[in-house]
JSON list of N, CA and C in Angstrom, two decimals:
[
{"chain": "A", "resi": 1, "resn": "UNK", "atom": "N", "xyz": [-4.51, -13.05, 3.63]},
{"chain": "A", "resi": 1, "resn": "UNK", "atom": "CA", "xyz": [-3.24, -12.45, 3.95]},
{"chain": "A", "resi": 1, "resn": "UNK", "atom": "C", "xyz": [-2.77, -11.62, 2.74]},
{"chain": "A", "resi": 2, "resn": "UNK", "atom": "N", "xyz": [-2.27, -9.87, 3.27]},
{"chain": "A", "resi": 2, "resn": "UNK", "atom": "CA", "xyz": [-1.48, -9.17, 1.84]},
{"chain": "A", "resi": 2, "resn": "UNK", "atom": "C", "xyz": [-0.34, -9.74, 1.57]},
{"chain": "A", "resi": 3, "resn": "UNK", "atom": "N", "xyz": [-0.71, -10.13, -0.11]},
{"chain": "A", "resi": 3, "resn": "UNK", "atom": "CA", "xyz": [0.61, -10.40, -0.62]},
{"chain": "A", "resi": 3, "resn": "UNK", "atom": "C", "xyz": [1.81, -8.92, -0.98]},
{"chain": "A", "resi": 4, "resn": "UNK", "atom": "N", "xyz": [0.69, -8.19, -1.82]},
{"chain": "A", "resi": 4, "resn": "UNK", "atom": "CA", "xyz": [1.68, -7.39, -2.66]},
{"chain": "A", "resi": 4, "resn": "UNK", "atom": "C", "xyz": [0.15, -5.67, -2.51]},
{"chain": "A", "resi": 5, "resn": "UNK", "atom": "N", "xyz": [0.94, -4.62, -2.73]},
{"chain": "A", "resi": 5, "resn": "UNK", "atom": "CA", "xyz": [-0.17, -3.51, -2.75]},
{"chain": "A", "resi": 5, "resn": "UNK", "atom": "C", "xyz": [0.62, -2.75, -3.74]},
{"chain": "A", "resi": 6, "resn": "UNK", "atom": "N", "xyz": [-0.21, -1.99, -4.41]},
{"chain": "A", "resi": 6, "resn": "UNK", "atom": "CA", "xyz": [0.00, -0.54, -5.54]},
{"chain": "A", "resi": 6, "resn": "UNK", "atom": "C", "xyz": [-0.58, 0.41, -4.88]},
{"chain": "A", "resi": 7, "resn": "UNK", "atom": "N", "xyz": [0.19, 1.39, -4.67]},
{"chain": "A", "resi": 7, "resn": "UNK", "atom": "CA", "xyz": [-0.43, 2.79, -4.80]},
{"chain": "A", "resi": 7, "resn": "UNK", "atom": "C", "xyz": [-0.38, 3.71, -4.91]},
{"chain": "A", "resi": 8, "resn": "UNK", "atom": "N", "xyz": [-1.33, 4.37, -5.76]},
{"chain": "A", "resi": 8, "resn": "UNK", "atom": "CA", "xyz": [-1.90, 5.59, -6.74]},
{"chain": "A", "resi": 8, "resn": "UNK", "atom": "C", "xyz": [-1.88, 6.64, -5.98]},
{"chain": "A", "resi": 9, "resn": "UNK", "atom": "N", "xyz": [-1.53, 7.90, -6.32]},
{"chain": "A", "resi": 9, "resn": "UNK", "atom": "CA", "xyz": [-1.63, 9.61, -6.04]},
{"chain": "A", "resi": 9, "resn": "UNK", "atom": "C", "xyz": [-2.85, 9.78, -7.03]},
{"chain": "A", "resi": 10, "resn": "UNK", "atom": "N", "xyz": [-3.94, 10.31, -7.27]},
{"chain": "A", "resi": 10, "resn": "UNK", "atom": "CA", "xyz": [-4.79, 10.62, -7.70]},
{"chain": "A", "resi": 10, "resn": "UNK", "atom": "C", "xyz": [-5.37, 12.04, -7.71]},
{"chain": "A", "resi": 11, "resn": "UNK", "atom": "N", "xyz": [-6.21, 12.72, -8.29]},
{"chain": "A", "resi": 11, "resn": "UNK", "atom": "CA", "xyz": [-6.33, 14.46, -7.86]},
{"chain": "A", "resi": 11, "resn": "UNK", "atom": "C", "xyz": [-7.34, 14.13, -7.08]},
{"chain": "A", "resi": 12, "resn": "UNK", "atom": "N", "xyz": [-8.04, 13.58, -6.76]},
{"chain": "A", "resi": 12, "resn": "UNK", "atom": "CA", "xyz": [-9.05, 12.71, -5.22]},
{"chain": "A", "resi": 12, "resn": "UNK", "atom": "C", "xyz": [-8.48, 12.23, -4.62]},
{"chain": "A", "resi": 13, "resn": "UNK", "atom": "N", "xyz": [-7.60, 11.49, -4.44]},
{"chain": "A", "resi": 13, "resn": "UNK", "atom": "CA", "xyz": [-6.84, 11.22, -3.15]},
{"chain": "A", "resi": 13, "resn": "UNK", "atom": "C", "xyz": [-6.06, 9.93, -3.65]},
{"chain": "A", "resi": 14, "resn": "UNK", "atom": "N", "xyz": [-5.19, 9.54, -3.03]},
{"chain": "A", "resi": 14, "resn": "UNK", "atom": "CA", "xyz": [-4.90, 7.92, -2.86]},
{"chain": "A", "resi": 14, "resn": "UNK", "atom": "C", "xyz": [-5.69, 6.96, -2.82]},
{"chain": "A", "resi": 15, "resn": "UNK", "atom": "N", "xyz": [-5.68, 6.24, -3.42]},
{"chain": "A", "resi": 15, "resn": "UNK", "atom": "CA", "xyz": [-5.83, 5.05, -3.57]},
{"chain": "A", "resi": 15, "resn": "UNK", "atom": "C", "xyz": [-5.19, 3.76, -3.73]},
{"chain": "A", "resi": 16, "resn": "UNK", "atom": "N", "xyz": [-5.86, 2.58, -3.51]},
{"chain": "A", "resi": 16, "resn": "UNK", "atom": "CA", "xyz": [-4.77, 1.51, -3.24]},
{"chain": "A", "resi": 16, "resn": "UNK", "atom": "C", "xyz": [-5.38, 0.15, -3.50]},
{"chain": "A", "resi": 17, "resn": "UNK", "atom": "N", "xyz": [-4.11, -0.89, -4.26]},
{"chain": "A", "resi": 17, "resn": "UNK", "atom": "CA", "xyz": [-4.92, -2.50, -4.93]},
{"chain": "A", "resi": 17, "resn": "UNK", "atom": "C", "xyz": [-4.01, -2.99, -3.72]},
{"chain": "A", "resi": 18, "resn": "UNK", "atom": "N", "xyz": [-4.52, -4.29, -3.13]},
{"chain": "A", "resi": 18, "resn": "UNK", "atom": "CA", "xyz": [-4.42, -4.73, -2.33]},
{"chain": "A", "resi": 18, "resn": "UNK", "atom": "C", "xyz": [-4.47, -6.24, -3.14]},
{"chain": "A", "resi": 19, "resn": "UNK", "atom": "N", "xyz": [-3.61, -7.25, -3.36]},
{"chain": "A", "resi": 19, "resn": "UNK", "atom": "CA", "xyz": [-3.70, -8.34, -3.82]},
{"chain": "A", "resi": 19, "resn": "UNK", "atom": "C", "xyz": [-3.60, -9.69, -2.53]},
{"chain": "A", "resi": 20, "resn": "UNK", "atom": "N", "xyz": [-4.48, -10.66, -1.86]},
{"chain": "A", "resi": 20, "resn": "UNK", "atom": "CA", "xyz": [-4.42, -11.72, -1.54]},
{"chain": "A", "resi": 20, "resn": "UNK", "atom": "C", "xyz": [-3.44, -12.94, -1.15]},
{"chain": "A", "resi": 21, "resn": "UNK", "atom": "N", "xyz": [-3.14, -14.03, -0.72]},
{"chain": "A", "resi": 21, "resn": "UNK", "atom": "CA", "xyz": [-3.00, -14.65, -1.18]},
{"chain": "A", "resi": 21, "resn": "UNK", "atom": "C", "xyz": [-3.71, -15.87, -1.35]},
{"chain": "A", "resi": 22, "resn": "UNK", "atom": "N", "xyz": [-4.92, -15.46, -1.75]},
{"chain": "A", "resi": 22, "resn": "UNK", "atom": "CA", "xyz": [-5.75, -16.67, -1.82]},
{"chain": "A", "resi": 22, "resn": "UNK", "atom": "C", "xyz": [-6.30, -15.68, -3.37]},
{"chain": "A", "resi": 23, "resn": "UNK", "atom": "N", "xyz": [-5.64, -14.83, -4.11]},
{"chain": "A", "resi": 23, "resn": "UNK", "atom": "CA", "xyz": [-5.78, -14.92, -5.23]},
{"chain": "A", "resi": 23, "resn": "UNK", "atom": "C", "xyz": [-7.12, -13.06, -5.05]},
{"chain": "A", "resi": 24, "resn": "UNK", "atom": "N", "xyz": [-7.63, -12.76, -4.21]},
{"chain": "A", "resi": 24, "resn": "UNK", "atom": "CA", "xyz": [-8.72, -11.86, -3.99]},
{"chain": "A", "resi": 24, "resn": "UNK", "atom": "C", "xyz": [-7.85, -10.18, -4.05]},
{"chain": "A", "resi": 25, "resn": "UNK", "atom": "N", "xyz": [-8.65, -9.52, -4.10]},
{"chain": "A", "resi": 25, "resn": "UNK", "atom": "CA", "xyz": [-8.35, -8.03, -4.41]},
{"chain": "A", "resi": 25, "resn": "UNK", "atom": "C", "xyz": [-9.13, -7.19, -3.50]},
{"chain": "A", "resi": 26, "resn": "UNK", "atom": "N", "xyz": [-8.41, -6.27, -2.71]},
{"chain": "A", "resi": 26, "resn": "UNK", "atom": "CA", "xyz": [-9.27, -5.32, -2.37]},
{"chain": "A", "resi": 26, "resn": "UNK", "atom": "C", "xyz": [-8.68, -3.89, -2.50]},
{"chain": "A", "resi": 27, "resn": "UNK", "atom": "N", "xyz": [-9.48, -3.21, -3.58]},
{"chain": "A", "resi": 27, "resn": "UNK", "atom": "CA", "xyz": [-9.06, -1.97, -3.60]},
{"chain": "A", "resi": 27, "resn": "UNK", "atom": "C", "xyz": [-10.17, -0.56, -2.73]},
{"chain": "A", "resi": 28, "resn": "UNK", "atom": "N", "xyz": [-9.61, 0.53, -3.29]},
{"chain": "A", "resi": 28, "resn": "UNK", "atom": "CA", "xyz": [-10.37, 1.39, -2.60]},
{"chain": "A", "resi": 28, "resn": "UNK", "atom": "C", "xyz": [-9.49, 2.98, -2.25]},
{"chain": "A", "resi": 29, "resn": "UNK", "atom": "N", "xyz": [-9.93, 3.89, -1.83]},
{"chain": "A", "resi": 29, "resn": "UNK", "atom": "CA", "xyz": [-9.37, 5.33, -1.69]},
{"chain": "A", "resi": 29, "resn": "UNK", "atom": "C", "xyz": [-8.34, 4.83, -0.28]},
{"chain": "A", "resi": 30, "resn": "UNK", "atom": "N", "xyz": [-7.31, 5.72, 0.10]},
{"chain": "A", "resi": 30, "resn": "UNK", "atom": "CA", "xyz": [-6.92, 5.41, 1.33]},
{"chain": "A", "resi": 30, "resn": "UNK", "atom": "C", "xyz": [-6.92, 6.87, 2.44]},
{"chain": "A", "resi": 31, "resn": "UNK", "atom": "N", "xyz": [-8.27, 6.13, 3.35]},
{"chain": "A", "resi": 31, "resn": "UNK", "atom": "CA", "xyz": [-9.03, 6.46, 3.99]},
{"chain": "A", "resi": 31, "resn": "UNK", "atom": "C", "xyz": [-7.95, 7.97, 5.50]},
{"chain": "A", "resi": 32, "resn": "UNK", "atom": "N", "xyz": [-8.15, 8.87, 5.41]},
{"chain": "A", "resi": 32, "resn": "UNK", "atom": "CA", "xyz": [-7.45, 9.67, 6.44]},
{"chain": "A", "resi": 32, "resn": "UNK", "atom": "C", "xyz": [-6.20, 10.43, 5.51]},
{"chain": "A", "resi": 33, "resn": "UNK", "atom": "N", "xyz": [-6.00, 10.23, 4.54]},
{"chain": "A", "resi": 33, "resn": "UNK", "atom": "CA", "xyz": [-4.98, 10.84, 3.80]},
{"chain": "A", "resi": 33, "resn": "UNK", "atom": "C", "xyz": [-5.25, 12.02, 2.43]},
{"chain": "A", "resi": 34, "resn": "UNK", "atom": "N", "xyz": [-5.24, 12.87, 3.13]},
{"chain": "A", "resi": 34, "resn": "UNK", "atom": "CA", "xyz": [-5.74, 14.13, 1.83]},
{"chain": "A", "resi": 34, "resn": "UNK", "atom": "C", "xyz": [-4.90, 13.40, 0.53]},
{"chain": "A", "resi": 35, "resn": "UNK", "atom": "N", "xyz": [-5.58, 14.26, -0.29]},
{"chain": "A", "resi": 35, "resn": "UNK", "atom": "CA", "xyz": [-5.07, 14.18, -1.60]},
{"chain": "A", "resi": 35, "resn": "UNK", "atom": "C", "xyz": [-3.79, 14.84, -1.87]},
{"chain": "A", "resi": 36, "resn": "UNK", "atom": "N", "xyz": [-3.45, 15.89, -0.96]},
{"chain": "A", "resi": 36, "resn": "UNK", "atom": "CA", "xyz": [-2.10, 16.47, -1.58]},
{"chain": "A", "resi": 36, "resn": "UNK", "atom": "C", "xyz": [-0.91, 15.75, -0.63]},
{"chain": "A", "resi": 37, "resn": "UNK", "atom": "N", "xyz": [-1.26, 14.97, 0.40]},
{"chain": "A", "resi": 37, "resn": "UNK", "atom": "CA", "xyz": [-0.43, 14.78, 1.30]},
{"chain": "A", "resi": 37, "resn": "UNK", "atom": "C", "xyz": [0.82, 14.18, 0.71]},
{"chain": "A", "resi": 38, "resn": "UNK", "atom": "N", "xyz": [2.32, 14.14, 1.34]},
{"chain": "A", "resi": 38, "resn": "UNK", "atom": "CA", "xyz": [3.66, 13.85, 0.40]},
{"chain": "A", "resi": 38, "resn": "UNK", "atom": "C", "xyz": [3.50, 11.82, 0.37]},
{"chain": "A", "resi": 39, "resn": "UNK", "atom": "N", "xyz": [4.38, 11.63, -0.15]},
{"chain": "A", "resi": 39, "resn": "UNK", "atom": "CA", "xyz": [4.12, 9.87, -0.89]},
{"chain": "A", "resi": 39, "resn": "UNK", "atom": "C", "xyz": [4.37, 9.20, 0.90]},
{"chain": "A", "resi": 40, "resn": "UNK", "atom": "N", "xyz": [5.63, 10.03, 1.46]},
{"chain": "A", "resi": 40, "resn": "UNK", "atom": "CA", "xyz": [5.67, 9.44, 2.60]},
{"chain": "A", "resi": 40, "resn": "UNK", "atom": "C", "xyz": [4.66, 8.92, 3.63]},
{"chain": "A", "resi": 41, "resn": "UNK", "atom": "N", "xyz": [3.71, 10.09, 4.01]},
{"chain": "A", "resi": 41, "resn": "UNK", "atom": "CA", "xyz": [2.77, 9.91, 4.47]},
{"chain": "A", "resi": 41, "resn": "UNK", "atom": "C", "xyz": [2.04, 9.17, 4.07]},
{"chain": "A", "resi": 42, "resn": "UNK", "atom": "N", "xyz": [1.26, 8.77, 3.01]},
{"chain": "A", "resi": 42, "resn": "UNK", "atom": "CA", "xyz": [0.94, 7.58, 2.18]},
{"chain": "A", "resi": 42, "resn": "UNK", "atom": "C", "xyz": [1.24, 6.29, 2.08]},
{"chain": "A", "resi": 43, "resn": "UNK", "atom": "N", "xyz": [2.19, 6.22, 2.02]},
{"chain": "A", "resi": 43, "resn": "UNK", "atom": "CA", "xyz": [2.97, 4.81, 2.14]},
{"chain": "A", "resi": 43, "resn": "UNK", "atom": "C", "xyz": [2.72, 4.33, 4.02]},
{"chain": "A", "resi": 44, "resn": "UNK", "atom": "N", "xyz": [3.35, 5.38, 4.50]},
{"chain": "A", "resi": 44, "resn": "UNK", "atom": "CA", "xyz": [2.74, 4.83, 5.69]},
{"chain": "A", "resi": 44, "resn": "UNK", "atom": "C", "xyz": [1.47, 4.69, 6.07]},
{"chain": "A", "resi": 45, "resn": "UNK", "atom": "N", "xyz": [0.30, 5.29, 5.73]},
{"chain": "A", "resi": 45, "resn": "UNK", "atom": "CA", "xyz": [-0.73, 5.11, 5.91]},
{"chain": "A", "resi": 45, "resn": "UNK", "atom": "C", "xyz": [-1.24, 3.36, 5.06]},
{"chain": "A", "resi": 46, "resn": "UNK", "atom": "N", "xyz": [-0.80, 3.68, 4.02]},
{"chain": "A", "resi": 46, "resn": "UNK", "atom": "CA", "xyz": [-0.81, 1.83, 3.85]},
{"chain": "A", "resi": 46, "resn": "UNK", "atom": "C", "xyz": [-0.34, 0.90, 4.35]},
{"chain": "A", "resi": 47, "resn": "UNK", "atom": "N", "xyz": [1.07, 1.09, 4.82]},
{"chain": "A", "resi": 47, "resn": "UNK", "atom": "CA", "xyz": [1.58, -0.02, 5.36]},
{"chain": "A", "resi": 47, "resn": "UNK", "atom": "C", "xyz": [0.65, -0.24, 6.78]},
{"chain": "A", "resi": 48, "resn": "UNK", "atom": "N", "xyz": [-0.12, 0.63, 7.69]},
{"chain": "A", "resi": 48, "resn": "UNK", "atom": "CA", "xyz": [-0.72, 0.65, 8.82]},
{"chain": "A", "resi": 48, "resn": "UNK", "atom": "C", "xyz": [-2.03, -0.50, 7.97]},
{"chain": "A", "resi": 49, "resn": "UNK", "atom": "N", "xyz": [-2.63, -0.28, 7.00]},
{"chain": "A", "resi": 49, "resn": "UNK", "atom": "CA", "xyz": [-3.51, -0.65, 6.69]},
{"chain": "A", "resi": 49, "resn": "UNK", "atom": "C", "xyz": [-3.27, -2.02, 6.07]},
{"chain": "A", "resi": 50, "resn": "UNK", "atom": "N", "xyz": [-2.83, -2.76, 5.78]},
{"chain": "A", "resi": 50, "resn": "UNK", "atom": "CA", "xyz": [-1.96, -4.00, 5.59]},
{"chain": "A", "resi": 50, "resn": "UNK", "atom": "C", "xyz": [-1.51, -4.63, 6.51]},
{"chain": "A", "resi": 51, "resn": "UNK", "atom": "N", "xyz": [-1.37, -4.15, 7.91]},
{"chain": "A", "resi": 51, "resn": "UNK", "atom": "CA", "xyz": [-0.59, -4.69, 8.86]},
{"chain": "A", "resi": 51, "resn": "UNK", "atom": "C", "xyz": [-2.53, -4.79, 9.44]},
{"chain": "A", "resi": 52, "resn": "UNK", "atom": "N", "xyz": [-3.36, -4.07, 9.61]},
{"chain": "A", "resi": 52, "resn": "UNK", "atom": "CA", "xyz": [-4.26, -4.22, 9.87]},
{"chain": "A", "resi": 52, "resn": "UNK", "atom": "C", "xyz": [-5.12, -5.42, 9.09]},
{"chain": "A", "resi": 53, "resn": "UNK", "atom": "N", "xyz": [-5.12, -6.16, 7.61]},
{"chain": "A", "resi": 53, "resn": "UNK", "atom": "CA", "xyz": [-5.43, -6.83, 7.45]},
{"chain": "A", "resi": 53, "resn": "UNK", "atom": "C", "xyz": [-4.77, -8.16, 7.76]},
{"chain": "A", "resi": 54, "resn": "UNK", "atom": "N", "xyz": [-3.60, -8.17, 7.84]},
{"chain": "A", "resi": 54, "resn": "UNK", "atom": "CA", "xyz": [-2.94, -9.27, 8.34]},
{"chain": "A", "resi": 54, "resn": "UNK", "atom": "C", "xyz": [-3.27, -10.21, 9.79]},
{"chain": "A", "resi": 55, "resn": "UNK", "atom": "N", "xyz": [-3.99, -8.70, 10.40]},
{"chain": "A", "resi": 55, "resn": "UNK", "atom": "CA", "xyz": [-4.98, -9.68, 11.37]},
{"chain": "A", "resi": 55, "resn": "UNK", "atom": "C", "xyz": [-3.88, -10.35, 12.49]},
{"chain": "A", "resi": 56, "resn": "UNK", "atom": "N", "xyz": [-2.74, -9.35, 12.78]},
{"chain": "A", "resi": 56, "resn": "UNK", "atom": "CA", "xyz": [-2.46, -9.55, 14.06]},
{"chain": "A", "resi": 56, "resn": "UNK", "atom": "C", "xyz": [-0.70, -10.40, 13.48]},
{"chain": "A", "resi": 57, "resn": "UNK", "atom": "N", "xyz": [-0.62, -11.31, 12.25]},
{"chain": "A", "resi": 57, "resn": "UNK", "atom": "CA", "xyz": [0.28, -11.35, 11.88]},
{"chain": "A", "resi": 57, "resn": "UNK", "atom": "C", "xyz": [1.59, -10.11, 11.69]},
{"chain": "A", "resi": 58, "resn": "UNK", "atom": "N", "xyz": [2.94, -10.23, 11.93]},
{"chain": "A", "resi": 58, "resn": "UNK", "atom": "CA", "xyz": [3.52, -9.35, 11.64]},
{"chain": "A", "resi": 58, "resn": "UNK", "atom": "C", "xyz": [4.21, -9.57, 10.29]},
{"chain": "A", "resi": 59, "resn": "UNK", "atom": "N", "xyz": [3.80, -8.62, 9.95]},
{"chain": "A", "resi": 59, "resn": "UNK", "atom": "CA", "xyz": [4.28, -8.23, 8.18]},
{"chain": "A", "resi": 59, "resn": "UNK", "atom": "C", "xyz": [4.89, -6.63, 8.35]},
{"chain": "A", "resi": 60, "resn": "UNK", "atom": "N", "xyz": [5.64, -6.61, 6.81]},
{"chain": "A", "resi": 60, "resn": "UNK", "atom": "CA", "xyz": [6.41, -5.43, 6.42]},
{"chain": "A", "resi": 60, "resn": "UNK", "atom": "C", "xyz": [6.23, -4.88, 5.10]},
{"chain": "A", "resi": 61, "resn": "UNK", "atom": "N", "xyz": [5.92, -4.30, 4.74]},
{"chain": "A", "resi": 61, "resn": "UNK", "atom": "CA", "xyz": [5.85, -3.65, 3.05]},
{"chain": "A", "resi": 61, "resn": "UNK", "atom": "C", "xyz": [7.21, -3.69, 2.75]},
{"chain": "A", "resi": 62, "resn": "UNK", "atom": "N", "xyz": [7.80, -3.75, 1.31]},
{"chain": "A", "resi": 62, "resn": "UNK", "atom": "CA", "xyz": [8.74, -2.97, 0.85]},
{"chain": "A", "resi": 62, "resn": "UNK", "atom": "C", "xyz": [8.32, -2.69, -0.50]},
{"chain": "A", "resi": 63, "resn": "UNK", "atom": "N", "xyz": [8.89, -1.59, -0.06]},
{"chain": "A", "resi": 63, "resn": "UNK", "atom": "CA", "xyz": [8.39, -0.56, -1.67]},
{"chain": "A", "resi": 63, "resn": "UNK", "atom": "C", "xyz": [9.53, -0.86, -2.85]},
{"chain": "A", "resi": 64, "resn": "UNK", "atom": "N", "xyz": [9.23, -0.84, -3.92]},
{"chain": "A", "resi": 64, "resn": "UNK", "atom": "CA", "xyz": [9.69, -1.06, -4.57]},
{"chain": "A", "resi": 64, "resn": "UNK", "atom": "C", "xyz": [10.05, 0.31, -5.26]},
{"chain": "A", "resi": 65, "resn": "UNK", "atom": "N", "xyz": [11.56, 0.67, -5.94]},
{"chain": "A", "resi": 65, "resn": "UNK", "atom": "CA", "xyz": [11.85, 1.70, -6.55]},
{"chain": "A", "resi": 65, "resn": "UNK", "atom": "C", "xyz": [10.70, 2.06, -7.72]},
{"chain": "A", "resi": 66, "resn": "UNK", "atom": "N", "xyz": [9.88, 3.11, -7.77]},
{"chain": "A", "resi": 66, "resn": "UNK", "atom": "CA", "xyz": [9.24, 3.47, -8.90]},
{"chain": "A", "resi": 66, "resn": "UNK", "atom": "C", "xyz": [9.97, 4.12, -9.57]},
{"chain": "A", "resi": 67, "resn": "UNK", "atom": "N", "xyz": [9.38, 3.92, -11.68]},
{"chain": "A", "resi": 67, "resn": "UNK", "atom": "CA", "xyz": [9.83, 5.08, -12.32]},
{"chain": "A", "resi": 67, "resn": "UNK", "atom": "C", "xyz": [8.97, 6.05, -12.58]},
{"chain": "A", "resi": 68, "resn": "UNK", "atom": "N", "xyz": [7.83, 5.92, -12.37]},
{"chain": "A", "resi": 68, "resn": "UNK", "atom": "CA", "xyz": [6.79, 6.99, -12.32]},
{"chain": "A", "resi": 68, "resn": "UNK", "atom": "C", "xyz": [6.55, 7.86, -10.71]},
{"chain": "A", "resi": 69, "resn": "UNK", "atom": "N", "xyz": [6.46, 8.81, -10.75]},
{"chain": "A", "resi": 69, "resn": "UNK", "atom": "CA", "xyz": [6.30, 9.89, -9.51]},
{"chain": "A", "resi": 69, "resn": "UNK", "atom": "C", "xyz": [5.19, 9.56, -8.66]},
{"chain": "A", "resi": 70, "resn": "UNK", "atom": "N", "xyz": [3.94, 9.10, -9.53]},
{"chain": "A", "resi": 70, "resn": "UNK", "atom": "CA", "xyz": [2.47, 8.89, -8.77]},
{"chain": "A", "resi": 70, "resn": "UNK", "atom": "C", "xyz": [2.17, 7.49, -8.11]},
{"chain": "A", "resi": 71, "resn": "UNK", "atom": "N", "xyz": [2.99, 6.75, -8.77]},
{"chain": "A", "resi": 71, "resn": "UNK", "atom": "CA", "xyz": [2.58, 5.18, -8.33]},
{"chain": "A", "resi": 71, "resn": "UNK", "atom": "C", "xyz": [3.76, 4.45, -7.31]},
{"chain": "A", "resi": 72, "resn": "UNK", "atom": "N", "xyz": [3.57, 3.66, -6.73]},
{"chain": "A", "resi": 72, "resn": "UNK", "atom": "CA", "xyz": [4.11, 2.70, -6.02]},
{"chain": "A", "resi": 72, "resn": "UNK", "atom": "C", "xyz": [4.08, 1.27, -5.75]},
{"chain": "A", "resi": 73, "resn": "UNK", "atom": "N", "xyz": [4.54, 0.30, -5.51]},
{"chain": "A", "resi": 73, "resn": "UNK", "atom": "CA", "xyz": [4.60, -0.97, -5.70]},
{"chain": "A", "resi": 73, "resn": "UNK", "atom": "C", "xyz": [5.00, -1.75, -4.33]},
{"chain": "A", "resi": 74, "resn": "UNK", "atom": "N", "xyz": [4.27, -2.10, -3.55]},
{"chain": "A", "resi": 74, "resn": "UNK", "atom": "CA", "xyz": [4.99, -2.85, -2.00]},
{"chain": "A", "resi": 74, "resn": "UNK", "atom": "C", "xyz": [4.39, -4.07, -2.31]},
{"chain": "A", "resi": 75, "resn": "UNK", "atom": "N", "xyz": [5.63, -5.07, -1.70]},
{"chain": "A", "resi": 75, "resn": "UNK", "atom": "CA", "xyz": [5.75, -6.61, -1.34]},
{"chain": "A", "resi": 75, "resn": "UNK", "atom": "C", "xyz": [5.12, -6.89, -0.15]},
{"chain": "A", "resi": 76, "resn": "UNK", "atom": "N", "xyz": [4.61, -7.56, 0.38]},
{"chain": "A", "resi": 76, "resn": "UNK", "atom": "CA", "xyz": [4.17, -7.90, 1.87]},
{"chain": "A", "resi": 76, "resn": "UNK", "atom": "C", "xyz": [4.97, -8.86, 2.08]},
{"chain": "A", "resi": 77, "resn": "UNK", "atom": "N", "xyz": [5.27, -9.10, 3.36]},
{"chain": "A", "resi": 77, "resn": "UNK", "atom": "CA", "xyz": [6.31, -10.31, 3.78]},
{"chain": "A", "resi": 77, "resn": "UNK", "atom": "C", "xyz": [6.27, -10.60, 5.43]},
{"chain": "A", "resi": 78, "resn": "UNK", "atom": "N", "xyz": [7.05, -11.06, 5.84]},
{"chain": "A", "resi": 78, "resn": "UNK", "atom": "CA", "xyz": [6.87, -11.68, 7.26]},
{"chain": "A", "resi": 78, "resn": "UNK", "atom": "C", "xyz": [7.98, -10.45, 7.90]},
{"chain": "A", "resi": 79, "resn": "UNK", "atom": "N", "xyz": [7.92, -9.61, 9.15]},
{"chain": "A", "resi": 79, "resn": "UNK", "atom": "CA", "xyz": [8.94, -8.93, 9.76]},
{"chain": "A", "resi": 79, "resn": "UNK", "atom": "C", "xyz": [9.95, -9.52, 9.89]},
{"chain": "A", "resi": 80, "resn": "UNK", "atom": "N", "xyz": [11.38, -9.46, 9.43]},
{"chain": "A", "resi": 80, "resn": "UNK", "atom": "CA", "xyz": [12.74, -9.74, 10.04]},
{"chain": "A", "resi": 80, "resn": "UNK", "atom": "C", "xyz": [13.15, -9.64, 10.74]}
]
């Protein structure tokens, strides 16, 4: 199950850490999303991909305010 995800703007594309909660990592590019595309699009393309590992559980990202432009920080949690 996603606990928590980061993710990177890169001049190759997005990419994204994916943390567990059984402690495991899965990172990797995020797959369907050009490289110039805006953070919005991105973010949603992760949150689709998180809700897809959750494996049918319903979960929600929340992003966390960044101070850097390129990076991002989401919580995984149970839908409200």
């Amino acid at each position: 199950m996603p606990e928590s995800i980061v993710l990177l703007a890169t001049p190759d594309g997005w990419r994204h850490s994916i943390r567990t909660a059984d402690g495991g990592m899965l990172c990797g590019r995020l797959a369907g999303v050009p490289a110039d595309a805006e953070a919005e699009a991105a973010q949603a393309a992760a949150v689709e991909l998180v809700r897809d590992l959750a494996e049918g559980t319903g979960v929600e990202v929340v992003w966390d305010p960044s101070p850097e432009p390129a990076s991002w920080t989401g919580r995984v949690g149970p839908v409200r």
